[in-house]
Tab-separated table of C-alpha atoms in Angstrom:
chain	number	residue	atom	x	y	z
Z	204	MET	CA	-39.108	-72.875	-31.496
Z	205	SER	CA	-42.862	-73.367	-31.277
Z	206	PRO	CA	-44.316	-72.953	-27.789
Z	207	ALA	CA	-45.326	-76.162	-26.069
Z	208	LEU	CA	-48.991	-76.436	-25.196
Z	209	GLN	CA	-48.222	-76.121	-21.508
Z	210	PRO	CA	-48.744	-72.892	-19.590
Z	211	HIS	CA	-45.502	-71.025	-19.115
Z	212	VAL	CA	-44.499	-67.545	-18.046
Z	213	THR	CA	-40.915	-66.368	-18.516
Z	214	PRO	CA	-39.399	-62.870	-18.639
Z	215	ASP	CA	-39.555	-63.045	-22.447
Z	216	SER	CA	-42.623	-65.139	-23.154
Z	217	PHE	CA	-46.184	-65.928	-22.073
Z	218	PHE	CA	-48.368	-68.868	-23.001
Z	219	HIS	CA	-51.626	-70.012	-21.497
Z	220	THR	CA	-54.460	-72.172	-22.747
Z	221	THR	CA	-58.033	-72.251	-21.506
Z	222	SER	CA	-60.008	-75.471	-21.203
Z	223	PRO	CA	-63.560	-75.931	-22.454
Z	224	SER	CA	-66.035	-76.574	-19.678
Z	225	PRO	CA	-67.821	-78.907	-19.323
Z	226	PRO	CA	-65.326	-81.545	-20.564
Z	227	GLN	CA	-65.857	-82.528	-24.170
Z	228	THR	CA	-66.895	-86.008	-25.263
Z	229	PRO	CA	-66.795	-87.816	-28.636
Z	230	ALA	CA	-70.466	-86.973	-29.016
Z	231	ASN	CA	-69.762	-83.334	-28.157
Z	232	PRO	CA	-66.383	-82.566	-29.786
Z	233	PRO	CA	-64.624	-79.300	-28.926
Z	234	LEU	CA	-64.559	-76.363	-31.272
Z	235	PRO	CA	-61.171	-75.715	-32.908
Z	236	PRO	CA	-59.036	-73.569	-30.603
Z	237	VAL	CA	-58.740	-69.848	-31.221
Z	238	LEU	CA	-55.159	-68.562	-31.176
Z	239	VAL	CA	-54.678	-65.135	-29.581
Z	240	TYR	CA	-51.300	-63.528	-30.304
Z	241	PHE	CA	-50.363	-60.416	-28.322
Z	242	ILE	CA	-47.896	-57.784	-29.607
Z	243	SER	CA	-46.471	-55.427	-27.003
Z	244	GLY	CA	-45.720	-51.749	-27.211
Z	245	ASN	CA	-42.340	-50.066	-26.781
Z	246	PRO	CA	-40.398	-50.961	-24.645
Z	247	GLY	CA	-41.218	-54.412	-25.926
Z	248	LEU	CA	-40.954	-56.549	-22.788
Z	249	ILE	CA	-43.823	-59.024	-22.571
Z	250	SER	CA	-43.407	-59.255	-18.792
Z	251	TYR	CA	-45.085	-55.842	-18.449
Z	252	TYR	CA	-48.217	-57.605	-19.714
Z	253	HIS	CA	-48.076	-60.819	-17.682
Z	254	PRO	CA	-50.818	-59.713	-15.230
Z	255	PHE	CA	-53.044	-58.518	-18.081
Z	256	LEU	CA	-52.630	-61.714	-20.116
Z	257	THR	CA	-53.196	-63.899	-17.057
Z	258	LEU	CA	-56.396	-62.039	-16.193
Z	259	LEU	CA	-57.499	-62.167	-19.836
Z	260	SER	CA	-57.048	-65.945	-19.824
Z	261	ASP	CA	-59.172	-66.260	-16.684
Z	262	LYS	CA	-61.929	-64.018	-18.036
Z	263	LEU	CA	-62.046	-65.813	-21.389
Z	264	GLN	CA	-62.280	-69.118	-19.520
Z	265	SER	CA	-65.210	-67.800	-17.503
Z	266	LEU	CA	-67.057	-66.229	-20.445
Z	267	SER	CA	-66.534	-69.226	-22.704
Z	268	ALA	CA	-67.832	-71.619	-20.038
Z	269	LYS	CA	-71.196	-69.853	-20.236
Z	270	GLN	CA	-71.530	-70.582	-23.957
Z	271	ARG	CA	-73.457	-73.529	-25.319
Z	272	GLU	CA	-70.343	-74.421	-27.316
Z	273	PRO	CA	-67.356	-73.230	-25.286
Z	274	HIS	CA	-64.130	-72.220	-26.991
Z	275	THR	CA	-60.562	-73.071	-26.152
Z	276	PHE	CA	-58.127	-70.161	-26.386
Z	277	HIS	CA	-54.358	-70.372	-26.781
Z	278	ILE	CA	-52.923	-67.031	-25.633
Z	279	HIS	CA	-49.320	-66.220	-26.473
Z	280	GLY	CA	-46.981	-63.256	-26.501
Z	281	HIS	CA	-43.246	-62.712	-26.722
Z	282	SER	CA	-40.924	-59.772	-26.147
Z	283	LEU	CA	-40.072	-57.816	-29.267
Z	284	ALA	CA	-36.711	-58.404	-30.922
Z	285	GLY	CA	-33.827	-56.849	-29.025
Z	286	PHE	CA	-35.730	-56.596	-25.740
Z	287	GLU	CA	-35.113	-60.143	-24.502
Z	288	VAL	CA	-33.603	-60.267	-21.016
Z	289	SER	CA	-33.254	-64.016	-20.458
Z	290	PRO	CA	-29.686	-65.421	-20.613
Z	291	GLN	CA	-30.670	-67.981	-23.243
Z	292	HIS	CA	-31.272	-65.188	-25.742
Z	293	PRO	CA	-27.866	-64.141	-27.123
Z	294	GLN	CA	-27.586	-60.407	-27.663
Z	295	THR	CA	-26.220	-58.734	-30.785
Z	296	PRO	CA	-25.215	-55.248	-29.622
Z	297	GLU	CA	-24.112	-54.163	-33.079
Z	298	HIS	CA	-27.681	-54.329	-34.440
Z	299	TYR	CA	-30.753	-52.468	-33.203
Z	300	HIS	CA	-34.136	-53.342	-34.621
Z	301	ASP	CA	-36.392	-50.852	-36.357
Z	302	VAL	CA	-40.140	-51.163	-36.930
Z	303	GLU	CA	-39.707	-53.167	-40.137
Z	304	ASP	CA	-37.493	-55.657	-38.290
Z	305	GLN	CA	-40.171	-56.063	-35.634
Z	306	ILE	CA	-42.892	-56.690	-38.213
Z	307	ARG	CA	-40.846	-59.497	-39.767
Z	308	PHE	CA	-39.948	-60.858	-36.331
Z	309	ILE	CA	-43.599	-61.009	-35.261
Z	310	GLN	CA	-44.661	-62.517	-38.573
Z	311	THR	CA	-42.148	-65.335	-38.122
Z	312	ARG	CA	-43.097	-65.944	-34.494
Z	313	LEU	CA	-46.795	-65.966	-35.400
Z	314	ASP	CA	-46.181	-68.539	-38.131
Z	315	ASN	CA	-44.248	-70.704	-35.655
Z	316	PHE	CA	-46.975	-70.325	-33.035
Z	317	VAL	CA	-49.711	-71.377	-35.449
Z	318	GLN	CA	-47.576	-74.231	-36.766
Z	319	GLY	CA	-46.859	-75.524	-33.266
Z	320	THR	CA	-50.427	-75.412	-32.003
Z	321	HIS	CA	-51.885	-76.773	-35.235
Z	322	THR	CA	-49.439	-79.689	-35.269
Z	323	THR	CA	-50.151	-80.527	-31.641
Z	324	THR	CA	-53.930	-80.184	-31.876
Z	325	PRO	CA	-54.790	-80.884	-35.518
Z	326	THR	CA	-58.302	-80.150	-36.731
Z	327	SER	CA	-60.019	-80.379	-40.069
Z	328	SER	CA	-60.457	-76.601	-40.258
Z	329	LYS	CA	-57.883	-73.869	-40.703
Z	330	PRO	CA	-56.458	-72.345	-37.520
Z	331	ARG	CA	-58.159	-69.110	-36.493
Z	332	VAL	CA	-56.053	-66.259	-35.126
Z	333	ILE	CA	-56.874	-63.028	-33.315
Z	334	LEU	CA	-54.091	-60.456	-33.284
Z	335	MET	CA	-53.937	-58.155	-30.288
Z	336	GLY	CA	-51.633	-55.175	-30.050
Z	337	HIS	CA	-50.828	-52.282	-27.734
Z	338	SER	CA	-49.420	-48.915	-28.836
Z	339	VAL	CA	-46.842	-49.541	-31.591
Z	340	GLY	CA	-47.891	-53.192	-31.385
Z	341	THR	CA	-51.119	-52.132	-33.117
Z	342	TYR	CA	-49.190	-50.743	-36.070
Z	343	ILE	CA	-47.188	-53.980	-36.246
Z	344	ALA	CA	-50.427	-55.980	-36.076
Z	345	MET	CA	-51.987	-54.015	-38.944
Z	346	GLU	CA	-48.917	-54.611	-41.094
Z	347	VAL	CA	-48.914	-58.324	-40.235
Z	348	ILE	CA	-52.584	-58.507	-41.249
Z	349	ARG	CA	-51.831	-56.778	-44.561
Z	350	ARG	CA	-48.876	-59.017	-45.349
Z	351	HIS	CA	-50.721	-62.158	-44.284
Z	352	ARG	CA	-53.580	-61.345	-46.644
Z	353	GLU	CA	-51.105	-60.778	-49.481
Z	354	ARG	CA	-49.308	-64.046	-48.718
Z	355	SER	CA	-52.593	-65.951	-48.543
Z	356	ALA	CA	-53.723	-64.531	-51.871
Z	357	SER	CA	-50.486	-65.632	-53.497
Z	358	SER	CA	-50.362	-68.995	-51.660
Z	359	SER	CA	-46.877	-68.202	-50.353
Z	360	ALA	CA	-47.658	-68.503	-46.644
Z	361	PRO	CA	-45.723	-71.311	-44.883
Z	362	ILE	CA	-48.932	-72.372	-43.105
Z	363	ASP	CA	-52.534	-71.656	-44.018
Z	364	PHE	CA	-54.517	-69.890	-41.304
Z	365	ASP	CA	-57.151	-67.184	-41.011
Z	366	ILE	CA	-56.742	-63.973	-39.047
Z	367	ILE	CA	-60.361	-63.512	-37.997
Z	368	GLY	CA	-60.004	-60.466	-35.770
Z	369	GLY	CA	-57.862	-57.769	-34.282
Z	370	VAL	CA	-57.940	-55.940	-30.949
Z	371	MET	CA	-56.013	-52.660	-31.075
Z	372	LEU	CA	-55.420	-51.092	-27.656
Z	373	PHE	CA	-54.491	-47.393	-27.513
Z	374	PRO	CA	-53.562	-47.662	-31.185
Z	375	THR	CA	-50.712	-45.615	-32.596
Z	376	VAL	CA	-51.492	-46.491	-36.197
Z	377	MET	CA	-51.209	-43.006	-37.737
Z	378	ASP	CA	-49.240	-39.785	-37.254
Z	379	ILE	CA	-47.541	-40.680	-33.971
Z	380	ALA	CA	-45.167	-37.712	-34.352
Z	381	LYS	CA	-48.161	-35.356	-34.018
Z	382	SER	CA	-48.995	-36.647	-30.535
Z	383	PRO	CA	-47.822	-34.699	-27.450
Z	384	SER	CA	-45.111	-37.237	-26.602
Z	385	GLY	CA	-44.255	-37.655	-30.268
Z	386	LYS	CA	-43.582	-33.926	-30.556
Z	387	HIS	CA	-41.373	-33.973	-27.456
Z	388	LEU	CA	-39.396	-36.950	-28.706
Z	389	THR	CA	-38.988	-35.432	-32.160
Z	390	ASN	CA	-37.584	-32.237	-30.622
Z	391	LEU	CA	-35.190	-34.220	-28.424
Z	392	LEU	CA	-33.951	-36.195	-31.408
Z	393	TYR	CA	-33.383	-32.959	-33.313
Z	394	PHE	CA	-31.307	-31.349	-30.568
Z	395	ILE	CA	-29.617	-34.596	-29.429
Z	396	PRO	CA	-29.100	-36.701	-32.578
Z	397	HIS	CA	-27.446	-39.527	-30.587
Z	398	LEU	CA	-30.161	-39.576	-27.907
Z	399	ALA	CA	-30.360	-43.395	-27.798
Z	400	LEU	CA	-26.627	-43.714	-27.184
Z	401	VAL	CA	-26.586	-40.952	-24.553
Z	402	VAL	CA	-29.533	-42.304	-22.569
Z	403	SER	CA	-28.325	-45.903	-22.727
Z	404	PHE	CA	-24.920	-44.784	-21.419
Z	405	LEU	CA	-26.591	-42.937	-18.530
Z	406	ALA	CA	-28.672	-46.035	-17.759
Z	407	TRP	CA	-25.511	-48.153	-17.735
Z	408	ILE	CA	-23.855	-45.780	-15.249
Z	409	LEU	CA	-26.973	-45.789	-13.075
Z	410	THR	CA	-27.339	-49.567	-12.955
Z	411	THR	CA	-23.591	-50.059	-12.446
Z	412	LEU	CA	-23.201	-47.650	-9.552
Z	413	LEU	CA	-26.451	-48.219	-7.681
Z	414	PRO	CA	-27.026	-51.335	-5.575
Z	415	GLU	CA	-30.182	-53.304	-6.309
Z	416	PHE	CA	-32.236	-51.861	-3.441
Z	417	ALA	CA	-31.346	-48.297	-4.440
Z	418	LEU	CA	-32.191	-48.922	-8.098
Z	419	ARG	CA	-35.565	-50.388	-7.133
Z	420	ALA	CA	-36.289	-47.429	-4.863
Z	421	LEU	CA	-35.424	-45.014	-7.674
Z	422	VAL	CA	-37.617	-46.861	-10.162
Z	423	LYS	CA	-40.532	-47.016	-7.712
Z	424	GLY	CA	-40.270	-43.296	-7.071
Z	425	PHE	CA	-40.030	-42.375	-10.741
Z	426	MET	CA	-42.992	-44.628	-11.662
Z	427	ALA	CA	-45.083	-43.460	-8.668
Z	428	SER	CA	-44.980	-46.783	-6.806
Z	429	PRO	CA	-46.289	-49.261	-9.380
Z	430	PRO	CA	-46.838	-52.956	-8.544
Z	431	ASP	CA	-43.678	-54.924	-7.747
Z	432	GLN	CA	-43.982	-56.872	-11.001
Z	433	ALA	CA	-43.674	-53.639	-13.009
Z	434	VAL	CA	-40.668	-52.585	-10.902
Z	435	ASP	CA	-38.993	-55.945	-11.554
Z	436	THR	CA	-39.560	-55.622	-15.288
Z	437	THR	CA	-38.280	-52.051	-15.434
Z	438	CYS	CA	-35.132	-52.924	-13.494
Z	439	ALA	CA	-34.478	-55.871	-15.825
Z	440	PHE	CA	-35.019	-53.546	-18.787
Z	441	LEU	CA	-32.560	-50.936	-17.474
Z	442	LYS	CA	-29.929	-53.595	-16.727
Z	443	SER	CA	-30.294	-55.441	-20.023
Z	444	GLU	CA	-27.420	-55.234	-22.476
Z	445	LYS	CA	-29.218	-53.279	-25.179
Z	446	GLY	CA	-32.816	-52.672	-24.045
Z	447	VAL	CA	-32.678	-48.911	-23.411
Z	448	ARG	CA	-30.875	-48.120	-26.650
Z	449	GLN	CA	-33.127	-50.525	-28.533
Z	450	ALA	CA	-36.240	-48.756	-27.183
Z	451	LEU	CA	-35.069	-45.311	-28.250
Z	452	HIS	CA	-33.721	-46.524	-31.594
Z	453	MET	CA	-37.099	-48.047	-32.355
Z	454	ALA	CA	-39.003	-44.988	-31.045
Z	455	ALA	CA	-37.052	-42.742	-33.410
Z	456	ASP	CA	-37.991	-45.008	-36.313
Z	457	GLU	CA	-41.641	-44.936	-35.205
Z	458	MET	CA	-41.651	-41.146	-35.614
Z	459	ARG	CA	-40.616	-41.604	-39.257
Z	460	THR	CA	-42.618	-44.714	-40.087
Z	461	ILE	CA	-46.017	-44.276	-38.422
Z	462	SER	CA	-47.476	-41.460	-40.486
Z	463	ALA	CA	-50.315	-41.457	-43.029
Z	464	ASP	CA	-52.811	-44.288	-43.434
Z	465	LYS	CA	-51.281	-46.935	-45.688
Z	466	TRP	CA	-53.829	-49.764	-45.549
Z	467	ALA	CA	-56.703	-50.780	-47.769
Z	468	ASP	CA	-60.203	-51.040	-46.304
Z	469	ASP	CA	-60.018	-54.818	-45.959
Z	470	VAL	CA	-57.121	-54.506	-43.485
Z	471	TRP	CA	-59.212	-52.120	-41.377
Z	472	GLY	CA	-62.038	-54.664	-41.437
Z	473	ILE	CA	-64.254	-52.601	-43.731
Z	474	SER	CA	-66.384	-54.284	-46.372
Z	475	SER	CA	-68.013	-52.487	-49.274
Z	476	SER	CA	-71.194	-54.566	-49.194
Z	477	ALA	CA	-73.745	-55.763	-46.668
Z	478	GLU	CA	-71.725	-58.923	-46.188
Z	479	GLU	CA	-69.929	-59.340	-42.889
Z	480	PRO	CA	-66.445	-57.785	-42.696
Z	481	LEU	CA	-63.477	-59.776	-43.883
Z	482	ILE	CA	-61.965	-59.371	-40.425
Z	483	ARG	CA	-63.572	-58.176	-37.175
Z	484	MET	CA	-61.587	-55.257	-35.784
Z	485	PHE	CA	-61.808	-53.422	-32.456
Z	486	PHE	CA	-59.996	-50.155	-31.783
Z	487	TYR	CA	-59.906	-48.964	-28.179
Z	488	PHE	CA	-58.708	-45.348	-27.882
Z	489	GLY	CA	-57.845	-43.417	-24.760
Z	490	ARG	CA	-58.809	-39.858	-24.005
Z	491	ASN	CA	-55.901	-37.441	-23.674
Z	492	ASP	CA	-53.561	-40.205	-24.809
Z	493	HIS	CA	-50.104	-38.644	-24.926
Z	494	TRP	CA	-49.080	-40.945	-27.807
Z	495	VAL	CA	-52.213	-40.353	-29.934
Z	496	ALA	CA	-53.210	-36.797	-30.856
Z	497	GLU	CA	-56.879	-36.030	-30.232
Z	498	GLN	CA	-57.234	-34.836	-33.837
Z	499	THR	CA	-55.636	-38.018	-35.173
Z	500	ARG	CA	-58.030	-40.168	-33.153
Z	501	GLU	CA	-61.069	-38.249	-34.414
Z	502	GLU	CA	-59.842	-38.420	-38.010
Z	503	ILE	CA	-59.461	-42.191	-37.781
Z	504	ILE	CA	-62.928	-42.634	-36.291
Z	505	GLU	CA	-64.480	-40.330	-38.886
Z	506	ALA	CA	-62.757	-42.027	-41.827
Z	507	LYS	CA	-62.865	-45.670	-40.744
Z	508	GLY	CA	-65.630	-46.043	-38.172
Z	509	LYS	CA	-68.622	-44.817	-40.155
Z	510	GLY	CA	-69.513	-48.187	-41.649
Z	511	GLU	CA	-70.210	-49.910	-38.339
Z	512	GLY	CA	-73.710	-51.329	-38.242
Z	513	GLU	CA	-74.900	-49.553	-41.394
Z	514	GLY	CA	-76.953	-51.486	-43.882
Z	515	GLU	CA	-74.677	-50.930	-46.855
Z	516	GLY	CA	-71.614	-52.270	-45.108
Z	517	LYS	CA	-69.861	-52.934	-41.841
Z	518	GLY	CA	-66.691	-51.656	-40.340
Z	519	PRO	CA	-64.447	-51.772	-37.308
Z	520	LYS	CA	-65.780	-51.151	-33.832
Z	521	MET	CA	-64.148	-47.984	-32.498
Z	522	VAL	CA	-64.463	-47.076	-28.835
Z	523	VAL	CA	-63.122	-44.065	-26.939
Z	524	CYS	CA	-62.385	-44.951	-23.314
Z	525	GLU	CA	-64.593	-43.159	-20.781
Z	526	ASP	CA	-63.024	-44.859	-17.750
Z	527	GLY	CA	-59.831	-42.826	-17.621
Z	528	LEU	CA	-57.541	-45.703	-18.552
Z	529	PRO	CA	-53.999	-44.495	-19.344
Z	530	HIS	CA	-51.932	-45.425	-22.381
Z	531	ALA	CA	-49.731	-47.649	-20.175
Z	532	PHE	CA	-52.737	-49.630	-18.934
Z	533	CYS	CA	-50.617	-52.670	-18.124
Z	534	LEU	CA	-49.002	-51.023	-15.089
Z	535	ARG	CA	-52.079	-50.589	-12.886
Z	536	HIS	CA	-55.241	-51.250	-14.881
Z	537	SER	CA	-54.870	-54.808	-16.156
Z	538	ASP	CA	-58.077	-56.070	-14.549
Z	539	VAL	CA	-60.522	-53.600	-16.090
Z	540	THR	CA	-58.737	-53.740	-19.456
Z	541	ALA	CA	-58.792	-57.542	-19.475
Z	542	SER	CA	-62.557	-57.477	-18.853
Z	543	LYS	CA	-63.102	-55.159	-21.798
Z	544	VAL	CA	-60.784	-57.118	-24.105
Z	545	ALA	CA	-62.345	-60.469	-23.178
Z	546	GLY	CA	-65.703	-59.116	-24.327
Z	547	MET	CA	-64.156	-58.016	-27.636
Z	548	VAL	CA	-62.620	-61.451	-28.182
Z	549	MET	CA	-65.931	-63.186	-27.493
Z	550	ASP	CA	-67.671	-60.860	-29.972
Z	551	ILE	CA	-65.095	-61.800	-32.610
Z	552	VAL	CA	-65.521	-65.552	-32.165
Z	553	ALA	CA	-69.319	-65.191	-32.114
Z	554	ASP	CA	-69.392	-63.724	-35.641
């Protein structure tokens, strides 16, 4: 179901809309809204990102208000398939979603999101979308961009819209199995072929035997005392019917699926002429990211980042974090990340 244009925050969904300031008048009509769709990492619970998305909404509101023609932003995200924890989402324990399932799931939800907002606030121009992903969500976003461009070229898309930009945070878009954590996981899967089943069974025992206060204390200790919101989300994840097994099932598929570069230059936002890129892309890499090998990061920047700002063509903006932000930025570093991402979004809409 398409999200209503009213702010809402649930364990499985987030939606917020900014308002142009000053108020628009018939003589000064508002610009068409920009739709920002966020795709989470693994585990795919959107509630890990609620603080980040809320802060991003506030910062976009503030930055847009300073523009001569302020923008309205609709910001939406939803838990990945199989990670829903709300009772209204029926679980199907017999099926666990792989990366391909998630790509199709996100593509459908994005179509519904665009359809809902475009129907409620119709304009004469095509809806404009910015895809934003974290970790494996960046790989999903790249695939959605590729498939959307193919659908648009063949006129098979259910609704016509433009993806004008992408923001890829700590992107695991190539060779994830070569990363430090990817190597560890690959070894575990080799020695324990049914790792997802074993760990999910242990999580079930843990959440069944421990009272709530003890489970929260254990989670806080293991995660080095994160904010209460992150503790709440992790406890809900551990107690969900299939979340733990779903996370490990999907992680195993990521090791197989996220390998060599499989996208044409236009998906990366690279043009072969002096014309502006077909899509404005930002890649924000961490240093010593345990899910992205240092060599992989440098290879991506060398191969895909050279066109930026050069006269013969343009390319994606690639930044390596110098502020020490961790891969799991959403646990403790939402504020600084939201500030950086808001600037990227404003650069995209300014093009």
